[in-house]
């Protein structure tokens, strides 16, 4: 598509920016140098027709899969050609641009699991092959009837001393491995998790490298049944699969043996703590929030906000032309909190990386002290980020009216993809309750006089009093709202703990009491995570002290995020009259005023995310704002407009014939 | 699929029902006779292979469209064959069973618009042809750049006295008709809305029957450009289309002329009030809530609740087998409020039909008094029903974990289809603000001493005092919670009105003041509609006085719906301390207790919706609960498992070759 004039309604929005868009882009990228690299990578990808995604909305599941395999292999060549390494910044940029359109995602998990769970020899054997795609692996943990609860997994691996092999079996239909990506039609190998049996005794879950498809002709290995699990709400690029094992034998060396080993005589040897493995799970969640969840909301905001200054609807002022829909307060109320959330979760994910790095250093030295806090933080923030951002993308889609439902808007694919993030890498309710368990534990520690980790230090407070705000603008003071969030989390967690204690003291069994408090415990974990997000956004603001304009606009967003969160959960803040009726009115008015302020910078604030048109792949969201032209041009390309006339010939013509004499 | 044993985990749930499932089914159908008819129709459809929907999740957009055309034409034959009339109850049953898989939806709107807007002669000319599918029509109102705001539509129709024709034009790209169903690849005719011009003067929007495709060979008529708008988030069965008109001429008789007419000399003649037409819009919304929105949530609840007693996950009690996930409080908290909402919206849609019937009778007699109230009610309830139910379906999907994301669960198609309902037949924010306008008007009337229509009578209250509840079970008293909902709506509407007035008095223009209050006005309209839903559910309970068991279980659901609504919007109820801190704790405890009670009847309560397996088309939701077997059997049928080996041969084999010597 040739370069076009920018729609004047969009153009004018860019002329009044209160800050330097380029500078904010650099901040989001981490540095001007990072921006340069990202743009250079984008340019390379966009000039290569193999990476063109233009027609993807028209493809079938099978075409998407084929395309993704082709593209992944081409990307690997391209990276070689360009000298981009697998650990370099360019690779991250490639994935940022193409992630929903690549194959071999779980192959990467296969590689990581061997690196994390394998011995030196096992790493030396498998990794060079896997990195070059000479084999493709998958990670087969989840079963048809079993998810997050690992002890429930049914697949067995029984050691046969005679042949020095493990014999793997799927004992029932619910034990079938189900969902692993790259398994359906691609993988030659799988890291299979199975209950290890030695001389009739169970030793729990262990990982085994299993050969599942021939490298020569791709036929299934003996005893293996595998295939694709069929259509899903999103992820058409991935061949999620099933795997059924019947007496499948793998050599003894194929049990990944970094942490435990089976000797030739069938003796089981434990080899040190697996705790470090929790880090892998944590890092997956942290990077998923940053690279998938937040980016997706940023894209949706870019599309919806640009569209909202191009779309005009109804008279605002009688006699005037139809108004830009972003000038309606209701539209601002839909979109601007999502924009603020995108920034909020960006900053909290940066914070998570920082403490993860700190934790990683300590843990490598054998100090596991930070691990529980890190796990609770990463779980809680994974949950709030995925819930918030997936709801936010949905708001963005709905805010675009009918056109938002066209796949060509780009929004439905963002929306359905992100919805799944509430389930994968830990189902959100399960994770919240894990965070809650940590919070309850901390509360108990504080009661017995122990100091608490910094993120939960507020739990040891005795009381919070009432909110001190006296006028609207007091609610633009971060101290005021951070305190309110702290108080809210403190109150909910303490109430849940008290209820739990009361139930147990009344003679109800611990597990039953826990269950009866779990709705409130989950709410407590959510409130805690919400507090962390607000607090880390405020902390991030402090780093921009020398850049007044940037700091001011980010401060507006931070205020908006915090106040919107209070309004959306008002009951939590008012139930014990922490906020008075007058104060809640102040929050509302401050919030509504902020909408008007941020409205002025809305387009520059999404421009700062710096997505190229190819990144967005949206008829509504392109930089030039030529929304209607693009919708029309893209629609004309739809295969539904290039079908033969079979429906008419077969079904309609015989009927229409009867009208000919009458019209 | 052969009849199977019912999964024993599901079976046992049915043995302890506290009420007669069959009786509740009859109530929901309106009578035992209606149940009989519905089942008979279902049986006929299910025995006819042409109506088999089993493989629909595997089809492309084009295949879905072809299938739907074929099925619609076959249905028309079948109805003839069976003697089912277009106004009979069987037709409604057919649509209930097949609606997402039929074509010609907008053809029905085409017919209705001619019946509503045409003269006797026009009806006599077009309707017999349309009813037999000898022509297929569409209803072309919305334009690419214009939605709900009719005055903004750009298409023109200029009368040419010389030829006695209207000349229709699409003056710009944003004026293209966009979205109408059946337009993309099917329709031969369209009712096109265009600005009428007579001797250079505009007379506003008028409807014209335009011939757009040849009955003989389906080629586009001269001056017509039309096609399909491409892939959407749902509605693959429908060919939504675009239409561009260039000097398209239609004879003078083709302007639908019930309410206004153009004489041969170009003179414009008005022929009475079009007010009655508002009824059409209202009836569309009412029937959409009942036949589409509520049914969809009922299906989602059926699938998710049956699955939640089959799926087992983690230990609840240490040492026990994994627990049914519905035994977790968090899962009950997700699903049971949705179940309650399905019943709540069922009863409110029945209420809407009743008052609609009353209004219709009055309006036919020329009395338009009820119209504004009816319009406000239908709009508000359309909004709350679509928002609540679409969010509810999403909760159901997420509550099924990973398997909910498989299209084979049936949930993603329900979810994405219902999401669109928030936009079509009136964008929800636009509708809410229309209801708000009515509420503000009523408030003004009450202040000047006028009596108010019954649904808004509470707005004339001077004050509400505080909630009187003293213990948990007081919140199971409908008087208590209905009063709370009334108070909430009253407070928000009055506050918005006061703010509006203050702004106007401070010198701000009316339109600007309205805009600055619109977030709060929309909240007021929502609170009002919420009150209506709760109140009508309570009223409906009173009719079951003689059926103790049924009344009891419905009362539980009504209580749950009301208390869940209070908890989810707690701020609204607590902000002015209408509820005290102690009272909010009582609401929470009453609510949690109700979860346990309703949990016992959860499966019977969804069984009462009486969807057949074919209706649900879900691997997770079938009556027999053989979830895992069905997922596996259906997955094996996926076309992704029956593709050639092209990906391997082309892309993978050359790479895998390199590993052969090493493994």
mmCIF file of C-alpha atoms in Angstrom, chain A residues 442-645:
data_model
loop_
_atom_site.group_PDB
_atom_site.id
_atom_site.type_symbol
_atom_site.label_atom_id
_atom_site.label_comp_id
_atom_site.label_asym_id
_atom_site.label_seq_id
_atom_site.Cartn_x
_atom_site.Cartn_y
_atom_site.Cartn_z
ATOM 1 C CA UNK A 442 3.460 -13.373 56.287
ATOM 2 C CA UNK A 443 0.644 -12.078 58.428
ATOM 3 C CA UNK A 444 1.247 -14.909 60.859
ATOM 4 C CA UNK A 445 4.986 -14.179 60.890
ATOM 5 C CA UNK A 446 4.371 -10.521 61.633
ATOM 6 C CA UNK A 447 2.086 -11.457 64.498
ATOM 7 C CA UNK A 448 4.857 -13.495 66.016
ATOM 8 C CA UNK A 449 7.185 -10.525 65.652
ATOM 9 C CA UNK A 450 9.145 -11.475 62.525
ATOM 10 C CA UNK A 451 10.079 -8.763 60.035
ATOM 11 C CA UNK A 452 8.357 -9.041 56.655
ATOM 12 C CA UNK A 453 9.759 -8.844 53.122
ATOM 13 C CA UNK A 454 9.444 -5.326 51.719
ATOM 14 C CA UNK A 455 6.551 -5.951 49.333
ATOM 15 C CA UNK A 456 4.338 -7.104 52.198
ATOM 16 C CA UNK A 457 5.727 -4.950 55.031
ATOM 17 C CA UNK A 458 2.410 -3.072 55.263
ATOM 18 C CA UNK A 459 0.704 -6.232 56.510
ATOM 19 C CA UNK A 460 2.306 -5.716 59.893
ATOM 20 C CA UNK A 461 0.523 -2.379 60.387
ATOM 21 C CA UNK A 462 -1.792 -2.260 63.363
ATOM 22 C CA UNK A 463 -4.261 0.167 61.866
ATOM 23 C CA UNK A 464 -4.610 2.607 59.001
ATOM 24 C CA UNK A 465 -6.994 5.252 60.249
ATOM 25 C CA UNK A 466 -8.947 7.123 57.619
ATOM 26 C CA UNK A 467 -8.003 8.792 54.386
ATOM 27 C CA UNK A 468 -6.804 12.367 54.960
ATOM 28 C CA UNK A 469 -7.804 13.866 51.612
ATOM 29 C CA UNK A 470 -9.704 17.117 51.920
ATOM 30 C CA UNK A 471 -10.238 18.253 48.372
ATOM 31 C CA UNK A 472 -10.266 16.862 44.825
ATOM 32 C CA UNK A 473 -6.611 17.481 44.127
ATOM 33 C CA UNK A 474 -5.471 15.607 47.219
ATOM 34 C CA UNK A 475 -6.311 12.510 45.214
ATOM 35 C CA UNK A 476 -3.605 13.456 42.744
ATOM 36 C CA UNK A 477 -1.132 12.945 45.547
ATOM 37 C CA UNK A 478 0.414 9.480 45.168
ATOM 38 C CA UNK A 479 0.950 9.204 48.930
ATOM 39 C CA UNK A 480 -2.801 9.464 49.373
ATOM 40 C CA UNK A 481 -3.780 6.808 46.885
ATOM 41 C CA UNK A 482 -0.911 4.422 47.572
ATOM 42 C CA UNK A 483 -1.965 4.503 51.204
ATOM 43 C CA UNK A 484 -5.550 3.771 50.184
ATOM 44 C CA UNK A 485 -4.469 0.719 48.161
ATOM 45 C CA UNK A 486 -2.295 -0.459 51.021
ATOM 46 C CA UNK A 487 -5.157 -0.120 53.451
ATOM 47 C CA UNK A 488 -7.516 -1.984 51.158
ATOM 48 C CA UNK A 489 -5.172 -4.955 50.753
ATOM 49 C CA UNK A 490 -4.383 -4.952 54.455
ATOM 50 C CA UNK A 491 -8.061 -4.965 55.415
ATOM 51 C CA UNK A 492 -9.106 -7.738 53.023
ATOM 52 C CA UNK A 493 -6.158 -9.986 53.855
ATOM 53 C CA UNK A 494 -6.597 -9.484 57.599
ATOM 54 C CA UNK A 495 -10.335 -10.105 57.427
ATOM 55 C CA UNK A 496 -9.796 -13.295 55.481
ATOM 56 C CA UNK A 497 -7.164 -14.413 57.975
ATOM 57 C CA UNK A 498 -9.463 -13.690 60.890
ATOM 58 C CA UNK A 499 -12.294 -15.617 59.297
ATOM 59 C CA UNK A 500 -9.973 -18.510 58.579
ATOM 60 C CA UNK A 501 -8.796 -18.570 62.170
ATOM 61 C CA UNK A 502 -12.328 -18.351 63.545
ATOM 62 C CA UNK A 503 -13.486 -21.257 61.407
ATOM 63 C CA UNK A 504 -10.544 -23.415 62.424
ATOM 64 C CA UNK A 505 -11.058 -22.553 66.069
ATOM 65 C CA UNK A 506 -14.719 -23.498 65.744
ATOM 66 C CA UNK A 507 -13.565 -27.010 64.865
ATOM 67 C CA UNK A 508 -13.730 -26.937 61.080
ATOM 68 C CA UNK A 509 -10.872 -28.764 59.387
ATOM 69 C CA UNK A 510 -8.114 -26.573 57.970
ATOM 70 C CA UNK A 511 -8.713 -27.549 54.321
ATOM 71 C CA UNK A 512 -12.445 -26.923 54.627
ATOM 72 C CA UNK A 513 -11.919 -23.592 56.366
ATOM 73 C CA UNK A 514 -9.470 -22.574 53.645
ATOM 74 C CA UNK A 515 -12.031 -23.446 50.981
ATOM 75 C CA UNK A 516 -14.723 -21.438 52.725
ATOM 76 C CA UNK A 517 -12.442 -18.393 52.758
ATOM 77 C CA UNK A 518 -11.042 -18.830 49.291
ATOM 78 C CA UNK A 519 -13.167 -16.209 47.523
ATOM 79 C CA UNK A 520 -12.014 -13.626 50.053
ATOM 80 C CA UNK A 521 -8.437 -14.908 50.024
ATOM 81 C CA UNK A 522 -8.326 -14.532 46.263
ATOM 82 C CA UNK A 523 -9.678 -11.009 46.622
ATOM 83 C CA UNK A 524 -6.971 -10.258 49.135
ATOM 84 C CA UNK A 525 -4.260 -11.496 46.787
ATOM 85 C CA UNK A 526 -5.725 -9.396 44.012
ATOM 86 C CA UNK A 527 -5.854 -6.292 46.202
ATOM 87 C CA UNK A 528 -2.249 -6.898 47.223
ATOM 88 C CA UNK A 529 -1.121 -7.210 43.625
ATOM 89 C CA UNK A 530 -3.067 -4.118 42.685
ATOM 90 C CA UNK A 531 -1.270 -2.183 45.399
ATOM 91 C CA UNK A 532 2.093 -3.370 44.059
ATOM 92 C CA UNK A 533 1.245 -2.201 40.542
ATOM 93 C CA UNK A 534 0.199 1.254 41.742
ATOM 94 C CA UNK A 535 3.152 1.590 44.047
ATOM 95 C CA UNK A 536 5.709 0.582 41.417
ATOM 96 C CA UNK A 537 4.210 3.008 38.902
ATOM 97 C CA UNK A 538 4.639 5.796 41.469
ATOM 98 C CA UNK A 539 8.221 4.681 42.137
ATOM 99 C CA UNK A 540 8.957 4.684 38.429
ATOM 100 C CA UNK A 541 7.801 8.306 38.143
ATOM 101 C CA UNK A 542 10.516 9.360 40.529
ATOM 102 C CA UNK A 543 13.184 8.339 38.023
ATOM 103 C CA UNK A 544 12.057 10.987 35.529
ATOM 104 C CA UNK A 545 12.703 13.948 37.793
ATOM 105 C CA UNK A 546 14.746 15.761 35.184
ATOM 106 C CA UNK A 547 12.293 15.332 32.355
ATOM 107 C CA UNK A 548 9.413 17.508 33.369
ATOM 108 C CA UNK A 549 7.129 16.987 30.396
ATOM 109 C CA UNK A 550 7.539 13.202 30.393
ATOM 110 C CA UNK A 551 7.147 12.994 34.126
ATOM 111 C CA UNK A 552 3.995 15.112 34.018
ATOM 112 C CA UNK A 553 2.238 13.045 31.411
ATOM 113 C CA UNK A 554 3.224 9.766 33.091
ATOM 114 C CA UNK A 555 2.057 11.167 36.396
ATOM 115 C CA UNK A 556 -1.360 11.847 34.853
ATOM 116 C CA UNK A 557 -1.502 8.252 33.686
ATOM 117 C CA UNK A 558 -0.429 6.953 37.062
ATOM 118 C CA UNK A 559 -3.100 9.066 38.773
ATOM 119 C CA UNK A 560 -5.700 7.876 36.314
ATOM 120 C CA UNK A 561 -4.766 4.233 36.782
ATOM 121 C CA UNK A 562 -4.949 4.592 40.550
ATOM 122 C CA UNK A 563 -8.216 6.533 40.653
ATOM 123 C CA UNK A 564 -9.894 4.316 38.064
ATOM 124 C CA UNK A 565 -8.932 1.341 40.197
ATOM 125 C CA UNK A 566 -10.504 2.957 43.244
ATOM 126 C CA UNK A 567 -13.702 3.770 41.369
ATOM 127 C CA UNK A 568 -13.939 0.278 39.906
ATOM 128 C CA UNK A 569 -13.519 -1.303 43.323
ATOM 129 C CA UNK A 570 -15.150 1.420 45.346
ATOM 130 C CA UNK A 571 -16.777 -0.948 47.797
ATOM 131 C CA UNK A 572 -13.379 -2.162 48.965
ATOM 132 C CA UNK A 573 -12.324 1.370 49.809
ATOM 133 C CA UNK A 574 -15.552 2.539 51.396
ATOM 134 C CA UNK A 575 -16.788 -0.505 53.254
ATOM 135 C CA UNK A 576 -15.151 0.452 56.498
ATOM 136 C CA UNK A 577 -15.514 4.175 55.690
ATOM 137 C CA UNK A 578 -11.807 4.527 54.980
ATOM 138 C CA UNK A 579 -13.086 6.902 52.323
ATOM 139 C CA UNK A 580 -16.037 9.091 53.223
ATOM 140 C CA UNK A 581 -18.940 9.899 50.900
ATOM 141 C CA UNK A 582 -17.400 13.306 50.237
ATOM 142 C CA UNK A 583 -14.059 11.724 49.440
ATOM 143 C CA UNK A 584 -15.574 9.294 46.949
ATOM 144 C CA UNK A 585 -17.108 12.265 45.158
ATOM 145 C CA UNK A 586 -13.677 13.869 45.105
ATOM 146 C CA UNK A 587 -12.208 10.732 43.538
ATOM 147 C CA UNK A 588 -14.898 10.776 40.857
ATOM 148 C CA UNK A 589 -14.355 14.433 40.026
ATOM 149 C CA UNK A 590 -10.551 14.149 39.993
ATOM 150 C CA UNK A 591 -10.860 11.132 37.748
ATOM 151 C CA UNK A 592 -13.202 12.835 35.288
ATOM 152 C CA UNK A 593 -10.954 15.890 35.155
ATOM 153 C CA UNK A 594 -7.967 13.684 34.379
ATOM 154 C CA UNK A 595 -9.813 12.201 31.413
ATOM 155 C CA UNK A 596 -9.988 15.641 29.810
ATOM 156 C CA UNK A 597 -6.313 16.289 30.473
ATOM 157 C CA UNK A 598 -5.052 12.969 29.127
ATOM 158 C CA UNK A 599 -7.420 13.136 26.146
ATOM 159 C CA UNK A 600 -5.166 15.907 24.752
ATOM 160 C CA UNK A 601 -2.130 13.631 24.688
ATOM 161 C CA UNK A 602 -3.925 10.390 23.873
ATOM 162 C CA UNK A 603 -2.604 9.987 20.337
ATOM 163 C CA UNK A 604 1.012 10.918 21.178
ATOM 164 C CA UNK A 605 0.835 8.480 24.100
ATOM 165 C CA UNK A 606 -0.011 5.587 21.795
ATOM 166 C CA UNK A 607 2.362 6.797 19.096
ATOM 167 C CA UNK A 608 5.098 6.425 21.719
ATOM 168 C CA UNK A 609 4.552 2.659 21.710
ATOM 169 C CA UNK A 610 5.984 2.931 18.214
ATOM 170 C CA UNK A 611 4.250 0.028 16.527
ATOM 171 C CA UNK A 612 4.681 -0.007 12.775
ATOM 172 C CA UNK A 613 1.631 -0.572 10.584
ATOM 173 C CA UNK A 614 2.928 -4.065 9.934
ATOM 174 C CA UNK A 615 3.162 -4.733 13.675
ATOM 175 C CA UNK A 616 -0.440 -3.678 14.174
ATOM 176 C CA UNK A 617 -1.828 -5.211 10.995
ATOM 177 C CA UNK A 618 -5.025 -3.279 11.550
ATOM 178 C CA UNK A 619 -7.269 -1.492 9.088
ATOM 179 C CA UNK A 620 -8.399 0.780 11.920
ATOM 180 C CA UNK A 621 -5.103 1.530 13.595
ATOM 181 C CA UNK A 622 -2.606 2.527 10.939
ATOM 182 C CA UNK A 623 -0.426 5.557 11.415
ATOM 183 C CA UNK A 624 -2.080 7.474 8.611
ATOM 184 C CA UNK A 625 -5.624 7.003 9.936
ATOM 185 C CA UNK A 626 -7.028 6.178 6.486
ATOM 186 C CA UNK A 627 -9.473 3.860 8.160
ATOM 187 C CA UNK A 628 -12.298 3.593 5.662
ATOM 188 C CA UNK A 629 -10.126 3.299 2.591
ATOM 189 C CA UNK A 630 -8.131 0.518 4.176
ATOM 190 C CA UNK A 631 -11.181 -1.401 5.381
ATOM 191 C CA UNK A 632 -12.563 -1.296 1.852
ATOM 192 C CA UNK A 633 -9.300 -2.286 0.182
ATOM 193 C CA UNK A 634 -8.704 -5.163 2.562
ATOM 194 C CA UNK A 635 -12.288 -6.414 2.381
ATOM 195 C CA UNK A 636 -12.067 -6.615 -1.385
ATOM 196 C CA UNK A 637 -9.161 -9.036 -0.970
ATOM 197 C CA UNK A 638 -11.224 -11.400 1.198
ATOM 198 C CA UNK A 639 -11.457 -14.884 -0.341
ATOM 199 C CA UNK A 640 -15.223 -14.686 0.190
ATOM 200 C CA UNK A 641 -15.163 -12.260 -2.738
ATOM 201 C CA UNK A 642 -13.251 -14.653 -4.951
ATOM 202 C CA UNK A 643 -15.323 -17.788 -4.650
ATOM 203 C CA UNK A 644 -17.126 -19.356 -7.543
ATOM 204 C CA UNK A 645 -20.829 -18.858 -7.936
#
